[in-house]
CSV table of C-alpha atoms in Angstrom, one decimal:
chain,number,residue,atom,x,y,z
A,26,UNK,CA,155.3,-118.2,155.1
A,27,UNK,CA,157.1,-120.2,152.5
A,28,UNK,CA,158.4,-118.2,149.6
A,29,UNK,CA,156.9,-119.5,146.3
A,30,UNK,CA,160.1,-118.8,144.5
A,31,UNK,CA,162.0,-121.1,146.9
A,32,UNK,CA,159.3,-123.8,146.6
A,33,UNK,CA,159.5,-123.6,142.8
A,34,UNK,CA,163.3,-124.1,142.9
A,35,UNK,CA,162.8,-127.1,145.2
A,36,UNK,CA,160.0,-128.7,143.1
A,37,UNK,CA,162.0,-128.2,139.9
A,38,UNK,CA,165.2,-129.8,141.4
A,39,UNK,CA,163.0,-132.8,142.5
A,40,UNK,CA,161.4,-133.1,139.1
A,41,UNK,CA,164.6,-132.9,137.1
A,42,UNK,CA,166.9,-134.7,139.5
A,43,UNK,CA,169.6,-132.2,138.8
A,44,UNK,CA,170.6,-128.7,140.0
A,45,UNK,CA,172.0,-127.9,136.5
A,46,UNK,CA,168.8,-129.0,134.6
A,47,UNK,CA,166.6,-127.2,137.2
A,48,UNK,CA,168.7,-124.0,136.8
A,49,UNK,CA,168.3,-124.2,133.0
A,50,UNK,CA,164.5,-124.8,133.2
A,51,UNK,CA,164.1,-121.7,135.5
A,52,UNK,CA,166.6,-119.6,133.6
A,53,UNK,CA,168.9,-119.2,136.6
A,54,UNK,CA,172.5,-119.9,137.4
A,55,UNK,CA,173.2,-123.1,139.3
A,56,UNK,CA,174.6,-121.0,142.2
A,57,UNK,CA,171.3,-119.1,142.5
A,58,UNK,CA,169.1,-122.2,142.5
A,59,UNK,CA,171.4,-123.8,145.1
A,60,UNK,CA,171.0,-120.7,147.3
A,61,UNK,CA,167.3,-120.7,146.9
A,62,UNK,CA,167.1,-124.4,148.0
A,63,UNK,CA,169.4,-123.6,151.0
A,64,UNK,CA,167.1,-120.7,152.0
A,65,UNK,CA,164.1,-123.0,151.9
A,66,UNK,CA,165.8,-125.7,154.0
A,67,UNK,CA,166.8,-123.1,156.5
A,68,UNK,CA,163.2,-121.9,156.7
A,69,UNK,CA,161.8,-125.4,157.4
A,70,UNK,CA,164.7,-126.6,159.4
A,71,UNK,CA,165.1,-129.8,157.3
A,72,UNK,CA,167.2,-131.1,154.5
A,73,UNK,CA,164.9,-131.5,151.5
A,74,UNK,CA,167.2,-132.8,148.8
A,75,UNK,CA,169.8,-135.6,149.0
A,76,UNK,CA,172.7,-134.0,147.2
A,77,UNK,CA,174.8,-137.1,147.4
A,78,UNK,CA,172.4,-139.1,145.3
A,79,UNK,CA,172.8,-139.4,141.5
A,80,UNK,CA,170.4,-138.2,140.3
A,81,UNK,CA,169.6,-136.0,143.3
A,82,UNK,CA,166.3,-136.9,145.0
A,83,UNK,CA,164.1,-135.7,147.8
A,84,UNK,CA,164.8,-136.7,151.4
A,85,UNK,CA,162.0,-138.1,153.6
A,86,UNK,CA,161.2,-134.6,154.7
A,87,UNK,CA,161.3,-133.4,151.1
A,88,UNK,CA,158.8,-136.1,150.1
A,89,UNK,CA,156.4,-134.9,152.8
A,90,UNK,CA,156.7,-131.3,151.6
A,91,UNK,CA,156.6,-131.7,147.9
A,92,UNK,CA,152.9,-132.4,147.5
A,93,UNK,CA,152.0,-129.3,149.5
A,94,UNK,CA,154.6,-127.3,147.5
A,95,UNK,CA,153.0,-128.3,144.2
A,96,UNK,CA,149.5,-127.3,145.4
A,97,UNK,CA,150.8,-123.9,146.7
A,98,UNK,CA,152.4,-123.2,143.4
A,99,UNK,CA,149.2,-124.3,141.5
A,100,UNK,CA,147.0,-122.0,143.6
A,101,UNK,CA,149.5,-119.2,143.1
A,102,UNK,CA,149.3,-119.8,139.4
A,103,UNK,CA,145.6,-119.6,139.5
A,104,UNK,CA,145.8,-116.2,141.3
A,105,UNK,CA,148.3,-114.9,138.7
A,106,UNK,CA,146.0,-116.0,135.9
A,107,UNK,CA,143.4,-113.6,137.1
A,108,UNK,CA,145.7,-110.7,136.1
A,109,UNK,CA,147.4,-112.0,133.0
A,110,UNK,CA,146.9,-114.3,130.1
A,111,UNK,CA,149.5,-117.0,130.7
A,112,UNK,CA,148.1,-119.9,128.6
A,113,UNK,CA,149.5,-123.3,129.6
A,114,UNK,CA,151.4,-122.2,132.7
A,115,UNK,CA,149.2,-123.9,135.3
A,116,UNK,CA,149.7,-127.7,135.4
A,117,UNK,CA,147.1,-130.2,136.5
A,118,UNK,CA,148.7,-133.6,136.9
A,119,UNK,CA,146.4,-136.6,136.3
A,120,UNK,CA,147.2,-140.3,136.7
A,121,UNK,CA,144.9,-143.1,135.4
A,122,UNK,CA,145.1,-146.7,134.1
A,123,UNK,CA,145.7,-147.3,130.4
A,124,UNK,CA,142.2,-148.5,129.7
A,125,UNK,CA,140.6,-145.4,131.4
A,126,UNK,CA,142.4,-143.1,129.0
A,127,UNK,CA,139.8,-143.7,126.3
A,128,UNK,CA,138.8,-141.4,123.4
A,129,UNK,CA,135.8,-140.2,125.4
A,130,UNK,CA,138.1,-139.2,128.3
A,131,UNK,CA,140.6,-137.4,126.1
A,132,UNK,CA,137.7,-135.6,124.4
A,133,UNK,CA,136.6,-134.4,127.9
A,134,UNK,CA,140.2,-133.2,128.5
A,135,UNK,CA,140.0,-131.3,125.2
A,136,UNK,CA,136.8,-129.6,126.1
A,137,UNK,CA,138.2,-128.6,129.5
A,138,UNK,CA,141.3,-127.2,127.8
A,139,UNK,CA,139.2,-125.0,125.6
A,140,UNK,CA,137.5,-123.6,128.6
A,141,UNK,CA,140.8,-123.0,130.5
A,142,UNK,CA,143.6,-121.9,128.2
A,143,UNK,CA,145.8,-121.3,131.2
A,144,UNK,CA,145.9,-125.0,132.1
A,145,UNK,CA,148.3,-127.6,130.8
A,146,UNK,CA,147.1,-131.2,131.4
A,147,UNK,CA,149.9,-133.6,132.3
A,148,UNK,CA,148.5,-137.1,132.0
A,149,UNK,CA,150.3,-140.3,133.2
A,150,UNK,CA,149.0,-143.8,132.4
A,151,UNK,CA,150.2,-146.6,134.7
A,152,UNK,CA,149.4,-149.4,137.1
A,153,UNK,CA,147.0,-148.6,139.9
A,154,UNK,CA,149.2,-149.5,142.8
A,155,UNK,CA,151.9,-147.2,141.5
A,156,UNK,CA,149.5,-144.4,140.7
A,157,UNK,CA,148.0,-144.6,144.2
A,158,UNK,CA,151.4,-144.4,145.8
A,159,UNK,CA,152.4,-141.4,143.7
A,160,UNK,CA,149.1,-139.6,144.4
A,161,UNK,CA,149.5,-140.0,148.1
A,162,UNK,CA,153.0,-138.6,147.7
A,163,UNK,CA,151.6,-135.5,146.0
A,164,UNK,CA,152.6,-136.2,142.4
A,165,UNK,CA,149.1,-136.0,141.0
A,166,UNK,CA,146.2,-133.6,141.5
A,167,UNK,CA,143.6,-136.2,140.3
A,168,UNK,CA,144.0,-139.9,140.0
A,169,UNK,CA,141.8,-142.8,138.8
A,170,UNK,CA,142.8,-146.2,140.2
A,171,UNK,CA,141.4,-149.7,140.4
A,172,UNK,CA,141.3,-151.3,143.8
A,173,UNK,CA,139.5,-153.9,145.9
A,174,UNK,CA,138.0,-151.3,148.2
A,175,UNK,CA,138.0,-147.5,147.9
A,176,UNK,CA,139.6,-145.3,150.7
A,177,UNK,CA,137.4,-143.0,152.7
A,178,UNK,CA,138.6,-139.9,150.8
A,179,UNK,CA,137.5,-141.0,147.4
A,180,UNK,CA,135.4,-138.6,145.3
A,181,UNK,CA,133.6,-141.3,143.3
A,182,UNK,CA,133.7,-145.1,142.9
A,183,UNK,CA,132.2,-147.5,140.4
A,184,UNK,CA,132.2,-151.4,140.3
A,185,UNK,CA,134.1,-153.0,137.4
A,186,UNK,CA,133.3,-156.6,136.4
A,187,UNK,CA,136.4,-158.8,135.8
A,188,UNK,CA,136.6,-162.3,134.5
A,189,UNK,CA,139.1,-164.9,133.1
A,190,UNK,CA,139.6,-164.8,129.4
A,191,UNK,CA,141.3,-167.0,126.8
A,192,UNK,CA,141.7,-166.9,123.0
A,193,UNK,CA,138.5,-167.5,121.0
A,194,UNK,CA,140.5,-170.2,119.2
A,195,UNK,CA,141.9,-171.9,122.3
A,196,UNK,CA,141.1,-175.4,123.3
A,197,UNK,CA,138.8,-175.4,126.3
A,198,UNK,CA,141.1,-177.9,128.1
A,199,UNK,CA,144.3,-176.2,129.2
A,200,UNK,CA,147.2,-178.4,130.1
A,201,UNK,CA,149.1,-178.0,133.4
A,202,UNK,CA,151.1,-176.0,134.2
A,203,UNK,CA,148.7,-173.3,133.1
A,204,UNK,CA,150.2,-170.5,131.0
A,205,UNK,CA,149.3,-167.1,132.4
A,206,UNK,CA,149.3,-163.7,130.6
A,207,UNK,CA,149.9,-161.0,133.3
A,208,UNK,CA,150.8,-157.4,134.1
A,209,UNK,CA,154.1,-156.8,135.9
A,210,UNK,CA,154.6,-157.4,139.6
A,211,UNK,CA,152.4,-155.1,141.6
A,212,UNK,CA,149.6,-155.2,139.0
A,213,UNK,CA,146.2,-155.6,140.7
A,214,UNK,CA,144.9,-158.4,138.4
A,215,UNK,CA,148.2,-160.3,138.6
A,216,UNK,CA,147.9,-160.9,142.4
A,217,UNK,CA,144.2,-161.9,142.1
A,218,UNK,CA,145.1,-164.4,139.4
A,219,UNK,CA,147.8,-166.0,141.5
A,220,UNK,CA,145.5,-166.2,144.5
A,221,UNK,CA,142.7,-167.9,142.5
A,222,UNK,CA,145.0,-170.4,140.8
A,223,UNK,CA,146.6,-171.3,144.2
A,224,UNK,CA,143.2,-171.8,145.7
A,225,UNK,CA,142.4,-174.3,142.9
A,226,UNK,CA,145.7,-176.0,143.7
A,227,UNK,CA,146.8,-175.9,140.1
A,228,UNK,CA,150.3,-175.5,138.7
A,229,UNK,CA,151.0,-172.4,136.6
A,230,UNK,CA,153.7,-170.3,135.0
A,231,UNK,CA,153.9,-166.8,133.6
A,232,UNK,CA,154.0,-167.1,129.8
A,233,UNK,CA,153.8,-163.4,128.9
A,234,UNK,CA,154.1,-160.1,130.9
A,235,UNK,CA,153.4,-156.5,129.8
A,236,UNK,CA,152.4,-153.2,131.4
A,237,UNK,CA,150.2,-152.4,128.4
A,238,UNK,CA,146.6,-153.6,128.4
A,239,UNK,CA,146.6,-153.7,124.6
A,240,UNK,CA,149.6,-156.0,124.6
A,241,UNK,CA,148.1,-158.3,127.3
A,242,UNK,CA,144.9,-158.5,125.2
A,243,UNK,CA,146.8,-159.3,122.1
A,244,UNK,CA,148.8,-162.0,123.9
A,245,UNK,CA,145.5,-163.6,125.0
A,246,UNK,CA,144.1,-163.4,121.5
A,247,UNK,CA,147.2,-165.1,120.2
A,248,UNK,CA,146.7,-168.0,122.6
A,249,UNK,CA,149.7,-167.4,124.8
A,250,UNK,CA,147.6,-168.1,127.9
A,251,UNK,CA,144.8,-167.2,130.3
A,252,UNK,CA,144.4,-163.8,131.9
A,253,UNK,CA,142.1,-162.0,134.4
A,254,UNK,CA,140.8,-158.8,132.7
A,255,UNK,CA,138.1,-156.2,133.0
A,256,UNK,CA,135.1,-157.4,131.0
A,257,UNK,CA,134.5,-154.0,129.4
A,258,UNK,CA,138.0,-154.0,127.8
A,259,UNK,CA,137.5,-157.2,125.7
A,260,UNK,CA,134.8,-155.9,123.4
A,261,UNK,CA,135.8,-156.5,119.8
A,262,UNK,CA,138.6,-158.8,120.8
A,263,UNK,CA,138.9,-162.4,119.7
A,264,UNK,CA,138.7,-163.7,123.2
A,265,UNK,CA,136.1,-165.5,125.3
A,266,UNK,CA,135.5,-166.0,129.0
A,267,UNK,CA,137.1,-169.1,130.3
A,268,UNK,CA,134.6,-171.8,131.3
A,269,UNK,CA,137.1,-173.2,133.8
A,270,UNK,CA,137.4,-170.0,135.9
A,271,UNK,CA,134.6,-167.6,134.8
A,272,UNK,CA,134.2,-164.3,136.7
A,273,UNK,CA,135.7,-162.9,139.9
A,274,UNK,CA,134.5,-160.4,142.4
A,275,UNK,CA,134.3,-156.9,140.9
A,276,UNK,CA,137.1,-154.4,141.3
A,277,UNK,CA,136.3,-150.8,142.1
A,278,UNK,CA,137.3,-147.9,139.8
A,279,UNK,CA,137.9,-144.9,142.2
A,280,UNK,CA,138.6,-141.2,141.5
A,281,UNK,CA,140.5,-139.1,144.0
A,282,UNK,CA,141.3,-135.4,144.0
A,283,UNK,CA,143.1,-133.2,146.5
A,284,UNK,CA,141.0,-130.1,145.7
A,285,UNK,CA,137.3,-129.7,146.5
A,286,UNK,CA,136.9,-126.5,144.5
A,287,UNK,CA,138.4,-124.5,141.7
A,288,UNK,CA,139.5,-125.8,138.3
A,289,UNK,CA,140.9,-129.0,139.6
A,290,UNK,CA,137.6,-129.9,141.1
A,291,UNK,CA,135.8,-128.9,137.9
A,292,UNK,CA,138.0,-131.3,135.9
A,293,UNK,CA,137.4,-134.0,138.5
A,294,UNK,CA,133.6,-133.6,138.0
A,295,UNK,CA,134.0,-133.9,134.3
A,296,UNK,CA,136.0,-137.1,134.7
A,297,UNK,CA,133.5,-138.5,137.2
A,298,UNK,CA,130.7,-137.9,134.6
A,299,UNK,CA,132.6,-139.9,132.0
A,300,UNK,CA,133.2,-142.8,134.5
A,301,UNK,CA,129.5,-142.7,135.5
A,302,UNK,CA,128.4,-143.1,131.9
A,303,UNK,CA,130.9,-146.0,131.4
A,304,UNK,CA,130.3,-148.0,134.6
A,305,UNK,CA,127.1,-147.1,136.3
A,306,UNK,CA,124.8,-148.5,133.6
A,307,UNK,CA,126.5,-151.9,133.7
């Protein structure tokens, strides 16, 4: 069996990228935490941390283990909470796109936190492709992503309408090359935009890039260019659907969760209910 103390040392080193910072976080000496990692590596027969890197990082074997290590520690934390009031010591890590982190969703988080004082919710907003990669690597317990087709292990999936938008004040006739407002490389809508423009055999250039949906919408409002966006995010914005390009095939908003029971599954059900109310009626 893997000693949870050794797993905690390993996960903390991976999270901080430093033996010194990990030792401080766990209130140990650097020598002690190094010994604990060495004992874990001996137990599994693999090197788990690349000590030559700066900051230190997990090896390929460490990447395979860390997701399981986090879940073991989470389950251990749940068991300990049955015996003691340790508010905020069990972390549930959530990843979701910027526009899914709405007031309704955060209110659901608040209600869940009231029911479970022992839980700390660590929420990360980001681009779907990156969130998916990190979830598969064990960095999140629950993730909501946007994708063309959901994987077989999804817990819930909802269609999301997308369309091309321009400023409400823009001229309906855009000159070539077309200015585009996009998310950074790897953004789902970005690739779909480029594919559509290329199919139309039009010349284009990227006029504005941001990882923030709010900034992208503001840039479109200001007339910096065209963008492909979820229809539901444009309510109240001074934008209109572009007559030249119109709508595109819907994306899918998918929810994934490692756990089928316990408090992680409970939160996943709460989040699914929020998404159902938002997307299912459209």
